[in-house]
Amino acid sequence: MKVIIMGCGRVGAHLATTLDREGHDVTVLDTTSAAFARRLPPEFRGRAIVGNGIDVDVLRRAGIADADAFVAVTQGDNRNVMAAQIAQHVFNVPRVVCRIYDPIREEIYHTLGIETISPTKVGAQLLKEALLR
Amino acid sequence: MYIIIVGGGKVGFYLASELVAEGNEILVIEQEPAKVERINDELGDVAMQGDGCEAAVLENAGTGRADMFIAVTGDDEDNLVSCQVARKKFNVPRTIARLNNPKNALIFKKLGIDTTVSATAAIMAHIEQELPTHHLIPLLSLRGSGLQIVEAQIAEDSPATGRKLSELPLPQQTLIALVIDANGHPHVPDADTELTAGDKVLAVTRPDAEDALRQILIG
């Protein structure tokens, strides 16, 4: 599977490394190259591209036209939402997943047909389950 | 009219002051307390502090009864999301977003924003009018119809020069609406109108037919 991951923070880098190890074709995007050096292991075989994922030219450069999946995991909810919508509605990427911290915004975009994950909601739920076990 | 403006920077401030002067009910939503204070000092209590992308903030702002929602922050993603939340969650009838990157115009349209305004694109249009190499100049997009009005300058070497309109293989849903001759006299053309160098042509067309139209008129 050809995957583009936008945002090379802890989650993005971890996801990229895992998918790369499993043999997927991985491209990671971040606005700073320092993120790649700090977080990607030396054996990472995927591509790392510096650029802003809400810029269609950067997305094209990352190969979005023939990507199978797109994941938006930058620190900014709005950036994630915008990039995910570009991937889904402009480039028709078959599988798009978007992280949105704010649970209310997550709900809105979920009803608009984007696959969303709110770590705030999921995290709170897991913590609650651990507490009440 | 009740108009909500997200972003209290320079654009938001002057926009608010014009709209207040016209007698509208205005609310500016701005994150930085210092900017909120300045707006309230100068324009009367019209600004509130908060994140204009957050549904709870928009709820407090009475977005449900807003007639118009305008997002003018310096970040396109924030303008997009606040307009989308206003439209989808609060059913605001009209949303306008400021674009910082003019390339986002089509994307915003596709994602349901009514109108976009880009200073970069506006300046480019002015420059392109002065440039000797002619492009199609987009003048206006007709809201809701998917059509737009463009302008083309016919030159000596244009493929359309010396030809009648009936001879031009115009793309589907494209209409030459007006021809303005080199002396500035406008006339509504018919099938027998012959284009000559120096004519300015106004056409109604679809965005996806723009390239084909440019080929036919300008080369």
Tab-separated table of N, CA and C in Angstrom, chain A residues 42-100:
chain	number	residue	atom	x	y	z
A	42	PRO	N	17.323	5.193	11.509
A	42	PRO	CA	18.226	5.184	10.357
A	42	PRO	C	17.813	4.159	9.299
A	43	GLU	N	17.151	3.078	9.718
A	43	GLU	CA	16.802	2.034	8.744
A	43	GLU	C	15.508	2.340	7.982
A	44	PHE	N	14.921	3.497	8.232
A	44	PHE	CA	13.676	3.870	7.541
A	44	PHE	C	13.933	3.989	6.031
A	45	ARG	N	13.154	3.255	5.237
A	45	ARG	CA	13.410	3.213	3.787
A	45	ARG	C	12.454	4.090	2.987
A	46	GLY	N	11.471	4.668	3.670
A	46	GLY	CA	10.486	5.492	2.969
A	46	GLY	C	11.060	6.839	2.561
A	47	ARG	N	10.178	7.690	1.991
A	47	ARG	CA	10.611	9.031	1.599
A	47	ARG	C	10.196	10.043	2.661
A	48	ALA	N	11.039	11.055	2.861
A	48	ALA	CA	10.697	12.127	3.793
A	48	ALA	C	10.754	13.437	3.018
A	49	ILE	N	9.647	14.171	3.003
A	49	ILE	CA	9.568	15.395	2.207
A	49	ILE	C	9.242	16.587	3.103
A	50	VAL	N	10.044	17.668	2.933
A	50	VAL	CA	9.774	18.879	3.700
A	50	VAL	C	8.748	19.721	2.946
A	51	GLY	N	7.686	20.088	3.637
A	51	GLY	CA	6.674	20.927	2.987
A	51	GLY	C	5.393	20.935	3.785
A	52	ASN	N	4.519	21.878	3.436
A	52	ASN	CA	3.259	22.015	4.134
A	52	ASN	C	2.171	21.202	3.411
A	53	GLY	N	1.569	20.270	4.119
A	53	GLY	CA	0.603	19.358	3.512
A	53	GLY	C	-0.713	19.995	3.098
A	54	ILE	N	-0.928	21.287	3.423
A	54	ILE	CA	-2.151	21.907	2.913
A	54	ILE	C	-1.869	22.633	1.605
A	55	ASP	N	-0.668	22.434	1.066
A	55	ASP	CA	-0.322	23.026	-0.234
A	55	ASP	C	-0.431	21.924	-1.293
A	56	VAL	N	-1.318	22.110	-2.265
A	56	VAL	CA	-1.562	21.030	-3.239
A	56	VAL	C	-0.297	20.648	-4.010
A	57	ASP	N	0.593	21.612	-4.229
A	57	ASP	CA	1.832	21.286	-4.953
A	57	ASP	C	2.711	20.342	-4.141
A	58	VAL	N	2.757	20.590	-2.839
A	58	VAL	CA	3.545	19.709	-1.954
A	58	VAL	C	2.929	18.305	-1.957
A	59	LEU	N	1.602	18.249	-1.895
A	59	LEU	CA	0.936	16.941	-1.896
A	59	LEU	C	1.210	16.195	-3.198
A	60	ARG	N	1.186	16.922	-4.309
A	60	ARG	CA	1.486	16.288	-5.594
A	60	ARG	C	2.898	15.744	-5.597
A	61	ARG	N	3.823	16.548	-5.069
A	61	ARG	CA	5.227	16.131	-5.013
A	61	ARG	C	5.360	14.854	-4.167
A	62	ALA	N	4.513	14.740	-3.160
A	62	ALA	CA	4.571	13.555	-2.296
A	62	ALA	C	3.912	12.352	-2.970
A	63	GLY	N	3.341	12.556	-4.158
A	63	GLY	CA	2.766	11.438	-4.900
A	63	GLY	C	1.331	11.124	-4.533
A	64	ILE	N	0.573	12.142	-4.136
A	64	ILE	CA	-0.788	11.884	-3.662
A	64	ILE	C	-1.703	11.377	-4.784
A	65	ALA	N	-1.347	11.711	-6.034
A	65	ALA	CA	-2.209	11.341	-7.156
A	65	ALA	C	-2.436	9.832	-7.220
A	66	ASP	N	-1.430	9.043	-6.853
A	66	ASP	CA	-1.635	7.587	-6.901
A	66	ASP	C	-1.447	6.927	-5.533
A	67	ALA	N	-1.708	7.705	-4.473
A	67	ALA	CA	-1.603	7.133	-3.125
A	67	ALA	C	-2.849	6.307	-2.804
A	68	ASP	N	-2.659	5.255	-2.001
A	68	ASP	CA	-3.797	4.441	-1.567
A	68	ASP	C	-4.390	4.967	-0.270
A	69	ALA	N	-3.549	5.660	0.515
A	69	ALA	CA	-4.025	6.118	1.809
A	69	ALA	C	-3.317	7.403	2.219
A	70	PHE	N	-4.039	8.220	2.980
A	70	PHE	CA	-3.487	9.485	3.473
A	70	PHE	C	-3.867	9.638	4.937
A	71	VAL	N	-2.889	9.968	5.781
A	71	VAL	CA	-3.146	10.148	7.205
A	71	VAL	C	-2.667	11.537	7.611
A	72	ALA	N	-3.515	12.318	8.279
A	72	ALA	CA	-3.124	13.658	8.713
A	72	ALA	C	-2.960	13.680	10.221
A	73	VAL	N	-1.704	13.808	10.681
A	73	VAL	CA	-1.429	13.792	12.121
A	73	VAL	C	-0.477	14.919	12.533
A	74	THR	N	-0.715	16.143	12.032
A	74	THR	CA	0.072	17.276	12.526
A	74	THR	C	-0.535	17.742	13.846
A	75	GLN	N	0.118	18.724	14.478
A	75	GLN	CA	-0.384	19.241	15.750
A	75	GLN	C	-1.656	20.074	15.573
A	76	GLY	N	-1.887	20.555	14.363
A	76	GLY	CA	-3.028	21.452	14.171
A	76	GLY	C	-4.261	20.723	13.652
A	77	ASP	N	-5.345	20.768	14.404
A	77	ASP	CA	-6.591	20.136	13.973
A	77	ASP	C	-7.032	20.660	12.606
A	78	ASN	N	-6.966	21.984	12.451
A	78	ASN	CA	-7.485	22.569	11.213
A	78	ASN	C	-6.639	22.193	10.013
A	79	ARG	N	-5.330	22.137	10.238
A	79	ARG	CA	-4.455	21.714	9.142
A	79	ARG	C	-4.784	20.277	8.736
A	80	ASN	N	-4.996	19.432	9.747
A	80	ASN	CA	-5.338	18.036	9.463
A	80	ASN	C	-6.655	17.945	8.674
A	81	VAL	N	-7.633	18.726	9.126
A	81	VAL	CA	-8.944	18.702	8.488
A	81	VAL	C	-8.858	19.166	7.033
A	82	MET	N	-8.092	20.246	6.820
A	82	MET	CA	-8.012	20.776	5.468
A	82	MET	C	-7.284	19.797	4.546
A	83	ALA	N	-6.153	19.263	5.025
A	83	ALA	CA	-5.378	18.335	4.194
A	83	ALA	C	-6.191	17.075	3.891
A	84	ALA	N	-6.894	16.573	4.910
A	84	ALA	CA	-7.681	15.348	4.713
A	84	ALA	C	-8.768	15.582	3.670
A	85	GLN	N	-9.390	16.765	3.718
A	85	GLN	CA	-10.441	17.057	2.735
A	85	GLN	C	-9.870	17.216	1.326
A	86	ILE	N	-8.677	17.807	1.242
A	86	ILE	CA	-8.036	17.916	-0.076
A	86	ILE	C	-7.761	16.508	-0.626
A	87	ALA	N	-7.206	15.647	0.247
A	87	ALA	CA	-6.886	14.283	-0.179
A	87	ALA	C	-8.144	13.553	-0.647
A	88	GLN	N	-9.219	13.724	0.113
A	88	GLN	CA	-10.447	12.983	-0.172
A	88	GLN	C	-11.214	13.547	-1.370
A	89	HIS	N	-11.373	14.882	-1.404
A	89	HIS	CA	-12.268	15.468	-2.401
A	89	HIS	C	-11.565	15.956	-3.654
A	90	VAL	N	-10.281	16.293	-3.557
A	90	VAL	CA	-9.579	16.768	-4.754
A	90	VAL	C	-8.819	15.626	-5.419
A	91	PHE	N	-8.136	14.812	-4.607
A	91	PHE	CA	-7.308	13.749	-5.192
A	91	PHE	C	-7.954	12.370	-5.115
A	92	ASN	N	-9.147	12.299	-4.512
A	92	ASN	CA	-9.875	11.028	-4.434
A	92	ASN	C	-9.053	9.870	-3.892
A	93	VAL	N	-8.256	10.146	-2.879
A	93	VAL	CA	-7.489	9.065	-2.236
A	93	VAL	C	-8.490	8.109	-1.578
A	94	PRO	N	-8.356	6.801	-1.847
A	94	PRO	CA	-9.376	5.847	-1.383
A	94	PRO	C	-9.540	5.793	0.141
A	95	ARG	N	-8.421	5.959	0.860
A	95	ARG	CA	-8.535	5.817	2.312
A	95	ARG	C	-7.880	7.033	2.974
A	96	VAL	N	-8.687	7.809	3.712
A	96	VAL	CA	-8.172	9.018	4.355
A	96	VAL	C	-8.554	8.986	5.829
A	97	VAL	N	-7.564	9.184	6.701
A	97	VAL	CA	-7.840	9.229	8.134
A	97	VAL	C	-7.251	10.527	8.697
A	98	CYS	N	-7.988	11.132	9.610
A	98	CYS	CA	-7.625	12.463	10.079
A	98	CYS	C	-7.700	12.515	11.601
A	99	ARG	N	-6.618	12.997	12.225
A	99	ARG	CA	-6.658	13.161	13.681
A	99	ARG	C	-7.200	14.536	14.033
A	100	ILE	N	-8.189	14.572	14.923
A	100	ILE	CA	-8.724	15.846	15.397
A	100	ILE	C	-8.811	15.784	16.926
